mmCIF file of C-alpha atoms in Angstrom:
data_model
loop_
_atom_site.group_PDB
_atom_site.id
_atom_site.type_symbol
_atom_site.label_atom_id
_atom_site.label_comp_id
_atom_site.label_asym_id
_atom_site.label_seq_id
_atom_site.Cartn_x
_atom_site.Cartn_y
_atom_site.Cartn_z
ATOM 1 C CA MET A 438 -7.888 -11.328 16.719
ATOM 2 C CA SER A 439 -11.269 -12.332 18.148
ATOM 3 C CA GLN A 440 -13.817 -14.459 16.318
ATOM 4 C CA ALA A 441 -15.951 -11.319 15.846
ATOM 5 C CA SER A 442 -13.057 -9.390 14.321
ATOM 6 C CA ARG A 443 -12.256 -12.301 12.042
ATOM 7 C CA LEU A 444 -15.815 -12.381 10.760
ATOM 8 C CA GLU A 445 -15.737 -8.631 10.164
ATOM 9 C CA GLY A 446 -12.616 -9.162 8.054
ATOM 10 C CA LEU A 447 -14.578 -11.711 6.018
ATOM 11 C CA ASP A 448 -17.451 -9.226 5.714
ATOM 12 C CA LEU A 449 -14.956 -6.717 4.291
ATOM 13 C CA ALA A 450 -13.809 -9.314 1.741
ATOM 14 C CA ARG A 451 -17.433 -10.027 0.858
ATOM 15 C CA PHE A 452 -18.065 -6.302 0.362
ATOM 16 C CA LEU A 453 -15.067 -5.978 -1.956
ATOM 17 C CA ALA A 454 -16.244 -8.980 -3.968
ATOM 18 C CA PHE A 455 -19.697 -7.407 -4.230
ATOM 19 C CA VAL A 456 -18.259 -4.143 -5.562
ATOM 20 C CA GLY A 457 -16.257 -6.088 -8.131
ATOM 21 C CA MET A 458 -19.324 -8.021 -9.235
ATOM 22 C CA VAL A 459 -21.381 -4.846 -9.645
ATOM 23 C CA ILE A 460 -18.654 -3.312 -11.807
ATOM 24 C CA VAL A 461 -18.577 -6.416 -14.008
ATOM 25 C CA ASN A 462 -22.355 -6.749 -14.339
ATOM 26 C CA PHE A 463 -22.938 -3.064 -15.054
ATOM 27 C CA LYS A 464 -20.255 -3.278 -17.720
ATOM 28 C CA VAL A 465 -22.059 -6.232 -19.315
ATOM 29 C CA VAL A 466 -25.362 -4.379 -19.632
ATOM 30 C CA MET A 467 -24.037 -0.865 -20.339
ATOM 31 C CA VAL A 468 -20.957 -1.176 -22.550
ATOM 32 C CA THR A 469 -21.503 -2.314 -26.129
ATOM 33 C CA ASP A 470 -18.143 -1.690 -27.787
ATOM 34 C CA ALA A 471 -14.793 -3.054 -26.626
ATOM 35 C CA ASP A 472 -12.607 -0.558 -24.792
ATOM 36 C CA THR A 473 -8.869 -0.355 -24.190
ATOM 37 C CA GLY A 474 -6.574 1.231 -21.647
ATOM 38 C CA GLY A 475 -5.974 0.880 -17.943
ATOM 39 C CA LEU A 476 -9.655 0.953 -16.983
ATOM 40 C CA ALA A 477 -10.398 -1.831 -19.463
ATOM 41 C CA GLY A 478 -7.591 -3.915 -17.993
ATOM 42 C CA PHE A 479 -8.887 -3.323 -14.467
ATOM 43 C CA THR A 480 -12.449 -4.375 -15.272
ATOM 44 C CA ALA A 481 -11.230 -7.363 -17.290
ATOM 45 C CA ALA A 482 -9.211 -8.500 -14.264
ATOM 46 C CA LEU A 483 -12.412 -8.476 -12.187
ATOM 47 C CA GLU A 484 -14.358 -10.680 -14.613
ATOM 48 C CA GLY A 485 -14.841 -14.057 -13.018
ATOM 49 C CA ARG A 486 -12.546 -13.202 -10.106
ATOM 50 C CA ALA A 487 -15.090 -11.233 -8.077
ATOM 51 C CA ALA A 488 -17.743 -13.924 -8.455
ATOM 52 C CA ALA A 489 -15.207 -16.654 -7.636
ATOM 53 C CA THR A 490 -14.251 -14.767 -4.463
ATOM 54 C CA PHE A 491 -17.914 -14.675 -3.496
ATOM 55 C CA VAL A 492 -18.211 -18.445 -3.880
ATOM 56 C CA VAL A 493 -15.004 -19.101 -1.934
ATOM 57 C CA LEU A 494 -16.332 -16.894 0.880
ATOM 58 C CA ALA A 495 -19.584 -18.856 0.835
ATOM 59 C CA GLY A 496 -17.491 -21.995 1.294
ATOM 60 C CA VAL A 497 -15.654 -20.401 4.226
ATOM 61 C CA GLY A 498 -19.005 -19.672 5.852
ATOM 62 C CA LEU A 499 -20.216 -23.217 5.224
ATOM 63 C CA GLY A 500 -17.008 -24.617 6.683
ATOM 64 C CA LEU A 501 -17.374 -22.472 9.817
ATOM 65 C CA ALA A 502 -21.017 -23.550 10.187
ATOM 66 C CA GLY A 503 -20.064 -27.202 9.771
ATOM 67 C CA ALA A 504 -17.570 -26.900 12.609
ATOM 68 C CA ARG A 505 -20.468 -25.998 14.902
ATOM 69 C CA GLY A 506 -22.469 -29.134 14.019
ATOM 70 C CA LEU A 507 -22.867 -31.164 10.828
ATOM 71 C CA ASP A 508 -26.452 -32.336 11.336
ATOM 72 C CA ARG A 509 -27.949 -28.878 11.842
ATOM 73 C CA THR A 510 -25.781 -27.441 9.047
ATOM 74 C CA LEU A 511 -27.057 -30.115 6.640
ATOM 75 C CA HIS A 512 -30.691 -29.465 7.533
ATOM 76 C CA VAL A 513 -30.454 -25.663 7.292
ATOM 77 C CA THR A 514 -28.272 -25.624 4.164
ATOM 78 C CA LEU A 515 -30.597 -27.884 2.190
ATOM 79 C CA LYS A 516 -33.515 -25.566 2.909
ATOM 80 C CA ARG A 517 -31.470 -22.493 2.041
ATOM 81 C CA ALA A 518 -30.387 -24.126 -1.207
ATOM 82 C CA LEU A 519 -34.042 -24.521 -2.157
ATOM 83 C CA PHE A 520 -34.678 -20.873 -1.229
ATOM 84 C CA LEU A 521 -31.770 -19.710 -3.397
ATOM 85 C CA MET A 522 -32.889 -21.882 -6.315
ATOM 86 C CA VAL A 523 -36.362 -20.330 -6.297
ATOM 87 C CA LEU A 524 -34.995 -16.803 -5.880
ATOM 88 C CA GLY A 525 -32.391 -17.369 -8.585
ATOM 89 C CA LEU A 526 -34.891 -18.699 -11.111
ATOM 90 C CA LEU A 527 -37.124 -15.689 -10.458
ATOM 91 C CA ASN A 528 -34.090 -13.469 -11.000
ATOM 92 C CA MET A 529 -33.333 -15.303 -14.262
ATOM 93 C CA THR A 530 -36.502 -13.841 -15.739
ATOM 94 C CA ILE A 531 -34.892 -10.378 -15.688
ATOM 95 C CA PHE A 532 -31.126 -11.086 -15.640
ATOM 96 C CA ASP A 533 -29.713 -13.991 -17.650
ATOM 97 C CA ALA A 534 -26.377 -14.039 -15.791
ATOM 98 C CA ASP A 535 -27.930 -14.822 -12.387
ATOM 99 C CA ILE A 536 -25.609 -16.653 -10.007
ATOM 100 C CA LEU A 537 -28.053 -17.506 -7.197
ATOM 101 C CA HIS A 538 -29.483 -20.687 -8.734
ATOM 102 C CA TYR A 539 -25.914 -21.921 -9.213
ATOM 103 C CA TYR A 540 -25.266 -21.138 -5.546
ATOM 104 C CA ALA A 541 -28.147 -23.435 -4.670
ATOM 105 C CA ALA A 542 -26.391 -26.336 -6.417
ATOM 106 C CA TYR A 543 -23.007 -25.440 -4.868
ATOM 107 C CA PHE A 544 -24.528 -25.527 -1.389
ATOM 108 C CA LEU A 545 -26.393 -28.772 -2.090
ATOM 109 C CA PHE A 546 -23.255 -30.639 -3.143
ATOM 110 C CA GLY A 547 -20.996 -28.737 -0.765
ATOM 111 C CA VAL A 548 -22.912 -29.655 2.369
ATOM 112 C CA LEU A 549 -23.034 -33.310 1.282
ATOM 113 C CA LEU A 550 -19.226 -33.255 0.877
ATOM 114 C CA LEU A 551 -18.675 -31.337 4.123
ATOM 115 C CA PRO A 552 -17.712 -34.457 6.143
ATOM 116 C CA LEU A 553 -14.715 -35.061 3.841
ATOM 117 C CA GLY A 554 -11.234 -34.147 5.001
ATOM 118 C CA SER A 555 -9.384 -31.196 3.509
ATOM 119 C CA ARG A 556 -7.159 -33.369 1.303
ATOM 120 C CA ALA A 557 -10.198 -35.130 -0.137
ATOM 121 C CA LEU A 558 -11.858 -31.782 -0.826
ATOM 122 C CA ILE A 559 -8.765 -30.487 -2.636
ATOM 123 C CA GLY A 560 -8.680 -33.735 -4.609
ATOM 124 C CA THR A 561 -12.311 -33.159 -5.575
ATOM 125 C CA VAL A 562 -11.458 -29.627 -6.771
ATOM 126 C CA VAL A 563 -8.732 -31.070 -9.019
ATOM 127 C CA ALA A 564 -11.058 -33.825 -10.267
ATOM 128 C CA LEU A 565 -13.782 -31.298 -11.162
ATOM 129 C CA ASN A 566 -11.327 -29.314 -13.272
ATOM 130 C CA LEU A 567 -10.006 -32.404 -15.052
ATOM 131 C CA LEU A 568 -13.562 -33.566 -15.689
ATOM 132 C CA PHE A 569 -14.441 -30.198 -17.193
ATOM 133 C CA CYS A 570 -11.469 -30.428 -19.583
ATOM 134 C CA VAL A 571 -12.661 -33.844 -20.750
ATOM 135 C CA MET A 572 -16.203 -32.535 -21.198
ATOM 136 C CA VAL A 573 -15.046 -29.517 -23.230
ATOM 137 C CA LEU A 574 -13.117 -31.808 -25.573
ATOM 138 C CA THR A 575 -15.979 -34.291 -25.982
ATOM 139 C CA VAL A 576 -19.206 -32.270 -25.604
ATOM 140 C CA ASN A 577 -20.326 -29.192 -27.547
ATOM 141 C CA TYR A 578 -19.604 -26.332 -25.144
ATOM 142 C CA GLU A 579 -21.405 -23.777 -27.349
ATOM 143 C CA ALA A 580 -24.729 -25.638 -27.316
ATOM 144 C CA GLY A 581 -27.546 -23.217 -26.562
ATOM 145 C CA TRP A 582 -25.401 -20.076 -26.764
ATOM 146 C CA ASP A 583 -25.789 -17.082 -29.050
ATOM 147 C CA TRP A 584 -22.490 -15.302 -28.385
ATOM 148 C CA THR A 585 -23.530 -12.135 -30.220
ATOM 149 C CA SER A 586 -26.315 -11.415 -27.716
ATOM 150 C CA TYR A 587 -25.091 -13.638 -24.851
ATOM 151 C CA SER A 588 -28.495 -15.300 -24.808
ATOM 152 C CA TYR A 589 -29.043 -18.981 -24.025
ATOM 153 C CA SER A 590 -31.809 -20.883 -25.817
ATOM 154 C CA GLY A 591 -33.514 -23.837 -24.181
ATOM 155 C CA PHE A 592 -32.673 -22.844 -20.611
ATOM 156 C CA TRP A 593 -36.209 -23.574 -19.411
ATOM 157 C CA THR A 594 -36.187 -27.112 -20.829
ATOM 158 C CA PRO A 595 -34.934 -30.002 -18.648
ATOM 159 C CA THR A 596 -31.989 -30.759 -20.955
ATOM 160 C CA GLY A 597 -31.001 -27.124 -21.437
ATOM 161 C CA PHE A 598 -31.333 -26.337 -17.734
ATOM 162 C CA LEU A 599 -29.131 -29.228 -16.632
ATOM 163 C CA ARG A 600 -26.565 -28.526 -19.381
ATOM 164 C CA ASN A 601 -26.406 -24.872 -18.390
ATOM 165 C CA LEU A 602 -26.273 -25.635 -14.653
ATOM 166 C CA PHE A 603 -23.547 -28.256 -14.769
ATOM 167 C CA PHE A 604 -21.515 -27.560 -17.900
ATOM 168 C CA ASN A 605 -21.796 -24.439 -20.020
ATOM 169 C CA GLY A 606 -23.680 -21.790 -18.056
ATOM 170 C CA TRP A 607 -22.172 -18.608 -16.671
ATOM 171 C CA HIS A 608 -21.042 -20.344 -13.465
ATOM 172 C CA PRO A 609 -21.412 -24.112 -14.036
ATOM 173 C CA VAL A 610 -21.240 -26.556 -11.139
ATOM 174 C CA ILE A 611 -18.410 -28.307 -12.987
ATOM 175 C CA PRO A 612 -15.900 -26.826 -12.122
ATOM 176 C CA TRP A 613 -17.266 -23.863 -10.072
ATOM 177 C CA LEU A 614 -18.229 -26.116 -7.163
ATOM 178 C CA GLY A 615 -14.460 -26.300 -6.598
ATOM 179 C CA PHE A 616 -14.437 -22.686 -5.377
ATOM 180 C CA LEU A 617 -16.941 -23.520 -2.630
ATOM 181 C CA LEU A 618 -15.014 -26.652 -1.636
ATOM 182 C CA PHE A 619 -11.768 -24.686 -1.480
ATOM 183 C CA GLY A 620 -13.543 -22.157 0.734
ATOM 184 C CA ILE A 621 -14.540 -24.953 3.129
ATOM 185 C CA VAL A 622 -10.853 -25.859 3.406
ATOM 186 C CA LEU A 623 -9.972 -22.221 4.137
ATOM 187 C CA GLY A 624 -12.668 -22.100 6.821
ATOM 188 C CA ARG A 625 -10.829 -24.853 8.682
ATOM 189 C CA LEU A 626 -7.650 -22.792 8.934
ATOM 190 C CA PRO A 627 -6.835 -20.611 11.965
ATOM 191 C CA LEU A 628 -7.761 -17.449 10.097
ATOM 192 C CA SER A 629 -7.285 -15.293 13.198
ATOM 193 C CA ARG A 630 -3.499 -15.789 13.012
ATOM 194 C CA ARG A 631 -1.584 -13.051 11.245
ATOM 195 C CA ARG A 632 0.813 -15.567 9.714
ATOM 196 C CA VAL A 633 -2.089 -17.379 8.056
ATOM 197 C CA GLN A 634 -3.550 -14.093 6.812
ATOM 198 C CA ALA A 635 -0.197 -13.028 5.356
ATOM 199 C CA ALA A 636 0.250 -16.456 3.769
ATOM 200 C CA LEU A 637 -3.167 -16.137 2.118
ATOM 201 C CA ALA A 638 -2.375 -12.660 0.781
ATOM 202 C CA ILE A 639 1.070 -13.587 -0.552
ATOM 203 C CA GLY A 640 0.118 -17.080 -1.694
ATOM 204 C CA GLY A 641 -2.985 -15.770 -3.442
ATOM 205 C CA ALA A 642 -0.982 -13.162 -5.359
ATOM 206 C CA CYS A 643 1.556 -15.807 -6.367
ATOM 207 C CA ALA A 644 -1.158 -18.230 -7.517
ATOM 208 C CA LEU A 645 -2.842 -15.512 -9.585
ATOM 209 C CA GLY A 646 0.480 -14.481 -11.118
ATOM 210 C CA LEU A 647 1.415 -18.093 -11.849
ATOM 211 C CA ALA A 648 -1.906 -18.715 -13.595
ATOM 212 C CA GLU A 649 -1.462 -15.678 -15.822
ATOM 213 C CA LEU A 650 2.177 -16.569 -16.581
ATOM 214 C CA LEU A 651 1.342 -20.156 -17.500
ATOM 215 C CA SER A 652 -1.526 -18.939 -19.680
ATOM 216 C CA THR A 653 0.807 -16.554 -21.533
ATOM 217 C CA LEU A 654 3.388 -19.296 -22.096
ATOM 218 C CA LEU A 655 1.068 -22.177 -22.950
ATOM 219 C CA THR A 656 -1.531 -20.457 -25.144
ATOM 220 C CA PRO A 657 0.716 -20.084 -28.240
ATOM 221 C CA ILE A 658 2.050 -23.624 -27.771
ATOM 222 C CA PHE A 659 -1.447 -25.137 -27.667
ATOM 223 C CA ALA A 660 -2.627 -22.892 -30.514
ATOM 224 C CA ALA A 661 0.230 -24.133 -32.700
ATOM 225 C CA LEU A 662 -0.919 -27.716 -32.148
ATOM 226 C CA ASP A 663 -4.598 -26.940 -32.748
ATOM 227 C CA PRO A 664 -6.337 -23.515 -32.525
ATOM 228 C CA GLU A 665 -9.178 -25.064 -30.540
ATOM 229 C CA LEU A 666 -6.724 -26.247 -27.869
ATOM 230 C CA ALA A 667 -5.757 -22.637 -27.048
ATOM 231 C CA ASP A 668 -8.787 -22.388 -24.756
ATOM 232 C CA LEU A 669 -7.241 -25.035 -22.489
ATOM 233 C CA ALA A 670 -4.749 -22.429 -21.255
ATOM 234 C CA THR A 671 -7.129 -19.505 -20.797
ATOM 235 C CA THR A 672 -7.679 -17.679 -17.504
ATOM 236 C CA SER A 673 -10.964 -16.272 -18.809
ATOM 237 C CA PRO A 674 -14.128 -17.424 -16.988
ATOM 238 C CA ILE A 675 -15.617 -18.623 -20.290
ATOM 239 C CA PRO A 676 -14.806 -21.452 -20.590
ATOM 240 C CA PRO A 677 -13.633 -21.963 -16.967
ATOM 241 C CA MET A 678 -10.470 -23.996 -17.530
ATOM 242 C CA PRO A 679 -8.034 -25.122 -14.770
ATOM 243 C CA LEU A 680 -5.869 -21.996 -15.035
ATOM 244 C CA TYR A 681 -8.984 -19.885 -14.551
ATOM 245 C CA THR A 682 -9.753 -21.856 -11.382
ATOM 246 C CA LEU A 683 -6.186 -21.279 -10.172
ATOM 247 C CA ALA A 684 -6.501 -17.552 -10.929
ATOM 248 C CA GLY A 685 -9.884 -17.364 -9.194
ATOM 249 C CA ILE A 686 -8.609 -19.162 -6.110
ATOM 250 C CA GLY A 687 -5.547 -16.921 -6.070
ATOM 251 C CA ALA A 688 -7.665 -13.768 -6.301
ATOM 252 C CA ALA A 689 -9.977 -15.011 -3.536
ATOM 253 C CA CYS A 690 -7.101 -15.876 -1.212
ATOM 254 C CA GLY A 691 -5.505 -12.495 -1.858
ATOM 255 C CA VAL A 692 -8.692 -10.558 -1.129
ATOM 256 C CA ILE A 693 -9.462 -12.608 1.995
ATOM 257 C CA GLY A 694 -5.902 -12.392 3.324
ATOM 258 C CA VAL A 695 -5.611 -8.633 2.786
ATOM 259 C CA SER A 696 -9.098 -8.011 4.219
ATOM 260 C CA LEU A 697 -8.271 -9.934 7.372
ATOM 261 C CA LEU A 698 -4.958 -8.122 7.715
ATOM 262 C CA VAL A 699 -6.344 -4.597 7.361
ATOM 263 C CA ALA A 700 -9.626 -5.118 9.248
ATOM 264 C CA PRO A 701 -8.244 -4.207 12.712
ATOM 265 C CA ALA A 702 -6.719 -0.953 11.408
ATOM 266 C CA LEU A 703 -9.917 -0.009 9.585
ATOM 267 C CA GLN A 704 -11.868 -0.783 12.730
ATOM 268 C CA ARG A 705 -9.703 1.595 14.785
ATOM 269 C CA LEU A 706 -10.323 4.296 12.174
ATOM 270 C CA ASN A 707 -14.101 3.663 12.377
ATOM 271 C CA ILE A 708 -14.153 2.833 8.655
ATOM 272 C CA LEU A 709 -14.885 -0.880 8.965
ATOM 273 C CA GLN A 710 -18.116 -0.199 10.828
ATOM 274 C CA MET A 711 -19.423 1.692 7.787
ATOM 275 C CA ILE A 712 -18.559 -1.111 5.355
ATOM 276 C CA THR A 713 -19.338 -4.394 7.109
ATOM 277 C CA PRO A 714 -23.155 -3.941 7.173
ATOM 278 C CA ALA A 715 -23.076 -4.049 3.358
ATOM 279 C CA GLY A 716 -20.854 -7.131 3.546
ATOM 280 C CA ARG A 717 -23.513 -8.837 5.667
ATOM 281 C CA GLN A 718 -26.331 -7.960 3.255
ATOM 282 C CA THR A 719 -24.804 -9.037 -0.036
ATOM 283 C CA LEU A 720 -27.779 -11.243 -0.935
ATOM 284 C CA THR A 721 -30.143 -8.287 -0.633
ATOM 285 C CA LEU A 722 -27.697 -5.985 -2.417
ATOM 286 C CA TYR A 723 -27.103 -8.515 -5.202
ATOM 287 C CA VAL A 724 -30.813 -8.576 -5.999
ATOM 288 C CA ALA A 725 -30.996 -4.787 -5.566
ATOM 289 C CA HIS A 726 -28.209 -4.129 -8.068
ATOM 290 C CA ILE A 727 -30.270 -5.970 -10.683
ATOM 291 C CA VAL A 728 -33.801 -4.847 -9.821
ATOM 292 C CA LEU A 729 -33.059 -1.283 -8.673
ATOM 293 C CA GLY A 730 -29.632 -0.597 -10.191
ATOM 294 C CA MET A 731 -30.237 -1.951 -13.668
ATOM 295 C CA GLY A 732 -33.868 -0.884 -13.506
ATOM 296 C CA THR A 733 -32.736 2.695 -12.961
ATOM 297 C CA LEU A 734 -30.241 2.419 -15.810
ATOM 298 C CA GLU A 735 -33.023 1.183 -18.081
ATOM 299 C CA ALA A 736 -35.269 4.081 -17.045
ATOM 300 C CA LEU A 737 -32.423 6.496 -17.832
ATOM 301 C CA GLU A 738 -31.876 4.735 -21.193
ATOM 302 C CA MET A 739 -28.301 3.837 -20.224
ATOM 303 C CA LEU A 740 -28.423 0.134 -21.071
ATOM 304 C CA GLY A 741 -26.050 -0.313 -24.007
ATOM 305 C CA GLY A 742 -24.042 2.239 -25.916
ATOM 306 C CA GLN A 743 -22.243 3.623 -22.868
ATOM 307 C CA SER A 744 -18.525 4.118 -22.315
ATOM 308 C CA LEU A 745 -16.592 1.998 -19.856
ATOM 309 C CA ALA A 746 -15.950 5.091 -17.714
ATOM 310 C CA HIS A 747 -19.711 5.704 -17.469
ATOM 311 C CA SER A 748 -20.385 2.092 -16.446
ATOM 312 C CA VAL A 749 -17.689 2.135 -13.741
ATOM 313 C CA THR A 750 -18.975 5.477 -12.441
ATOM 314 C CA ALA A 751 -22.524 4.124 -12.296
ATOM 315 C CA SER A 752 -21.235 1.030 -10.473
ATOM 316 C CA LEU A 753 -19.414 3.059 -7.842
ATOM 317 C CA VAL A 754 -22.382 5.382 -7.315
ATOM 318 C CA PHE A 755 -24.660 2.388 -6.783
ATOM 319 C CA CYS A 756 -22.174 0.747 -4.375
ATOM 320 C CA ALA A 757 -21.849 3.985 -2.383
ATOM 321 C CA LEU A 758 -25.632 4.274 -2.070
ATOM 322 C CA ALA A 759 -25.912 0.569 -1.204
ATOM 323 C CA THR A 760 -23.271 0.959 1.517
ATOM 324 C CA LEU A 761 -25.130 3.924 2.999
ATOM 325 C CA TYR A 762 -28.444 2.065 2.888
ATOM 326 C CA ALA A 763 -26.947 -1.022 4.586
ATOM 327 C CA TRP A 764 -25.376 1.096 7.332
ATOM 328 C CA VAL A 765 -28.675 2.846 8.071
ATOM 329 C CA TRP A 766 -30.659 -0.410 7.897
ATOM 330 C CA ALA A 767 -28.247 -2.142 10.294
ATOM 331 C CA ARG A 768 -28.954 0.480 12.967
ATOM 332 C CA TRP A 769 -32.439 -0.980 13.402
ATOM 333 C CA PHE A 770 -32.305 -4.497 11.956
ATOM 334 C CA LYS A 771 -29.830 -7.333 12.447
ATOM 335 C CA ARG A 772 -30.192 -8.742 8.897
ATOM 336 C CA GLY A 773 -30.975 -7.433 5.444
ATOM 337 C CA PRO A 774 -34.528 -7.915 4.096
ATOM 338 C CA ILE A 775 -33.800 -10.944 1.932
ATOM 339 C CA GLU A 776 -31.384 -12.431 4.495
ATOM 340 C CA ALA A 777 -34.147 -12.141 7.108
ATOM 341 C CA LEU A 778 -36.674 -13.728 4.750
ATOM 342 C CA MET A 779 -34.302 -16.615 4.041
ATOM 343 C CA ARG A 780 -33.687 -17.163 7.753
ATOM 344 C CA LYS A 781 -37.423 -17.095 8.489
ATOM 345 C CA THR A 782 -38.319 -19.551 5.727
ATOM 346 C CA ALA A 783 -35.237 -21.769 5.681
ATOM 347 C CA GLY A 784 -33.685 -21.427 9.143
#
């Protein structure tokens, strides 16, 4: 597989992660009451996994960029981190679960750690997860949170901002930075080899299954010792414990491996060419799904009180329209609007 084909496989993985994130976020703003059944299980499985896959893919991209030159990558990434921080904080004014300002921190620390070898990066991933466990047991994880409305008080204060960014926000640097670092390691692998792609797909599925199995076995054991210890074995993204990280890494590897494997076949069927433009414009589409997607839902009075089926349908309709837009846009422009703005301002 050529370098171009490999990157198109990664664009497919990025597109799938985007679809998963839209489904999760639309569910958050549309569905008020808990639902059950197969659809509920499907959407629950996406929570935290789609976003983690996005971050791992960002790490893959950073790793590939670093291979082309560390000095230029450092310079460009630092400027892009600032761009993402500003954009993310603007987005926070309308969507509390923004991930872009966290991305800024991931890229800042990730590019500084880029010179480390793969073993050192994996060691850092493990250390971040152990550190988070210590912090959860010694620091009040619920500080600032109102779990009934999922609102966070004090975010715009220095203390609240740093606490949210590094410890108890939606995607805290500790331990979420580990997803980006793991992605850097993946970017150093010969991803064009079918054996590596198959290993990622199979290994990712095994890691995800192992995380869920260990969670099922350990949760009642920890709960018997102390109910508060049960969270240590969760695979839920809140709080993001080590088994959640393992599940997120497993999901990301599975999606990346399968995407790379099927990309050539989809390309021959002329399907990949319709999808990859959206995969290359995920920054633009991420902002669009909040500003335009959720804005439309608000105008239609569909925020809250909706069924899970309605939220998933709305998600898929938006993703279909976004895919069509990206395909049309790519016929005349190389990059999406926000991607082009970031390149112009940050390199």
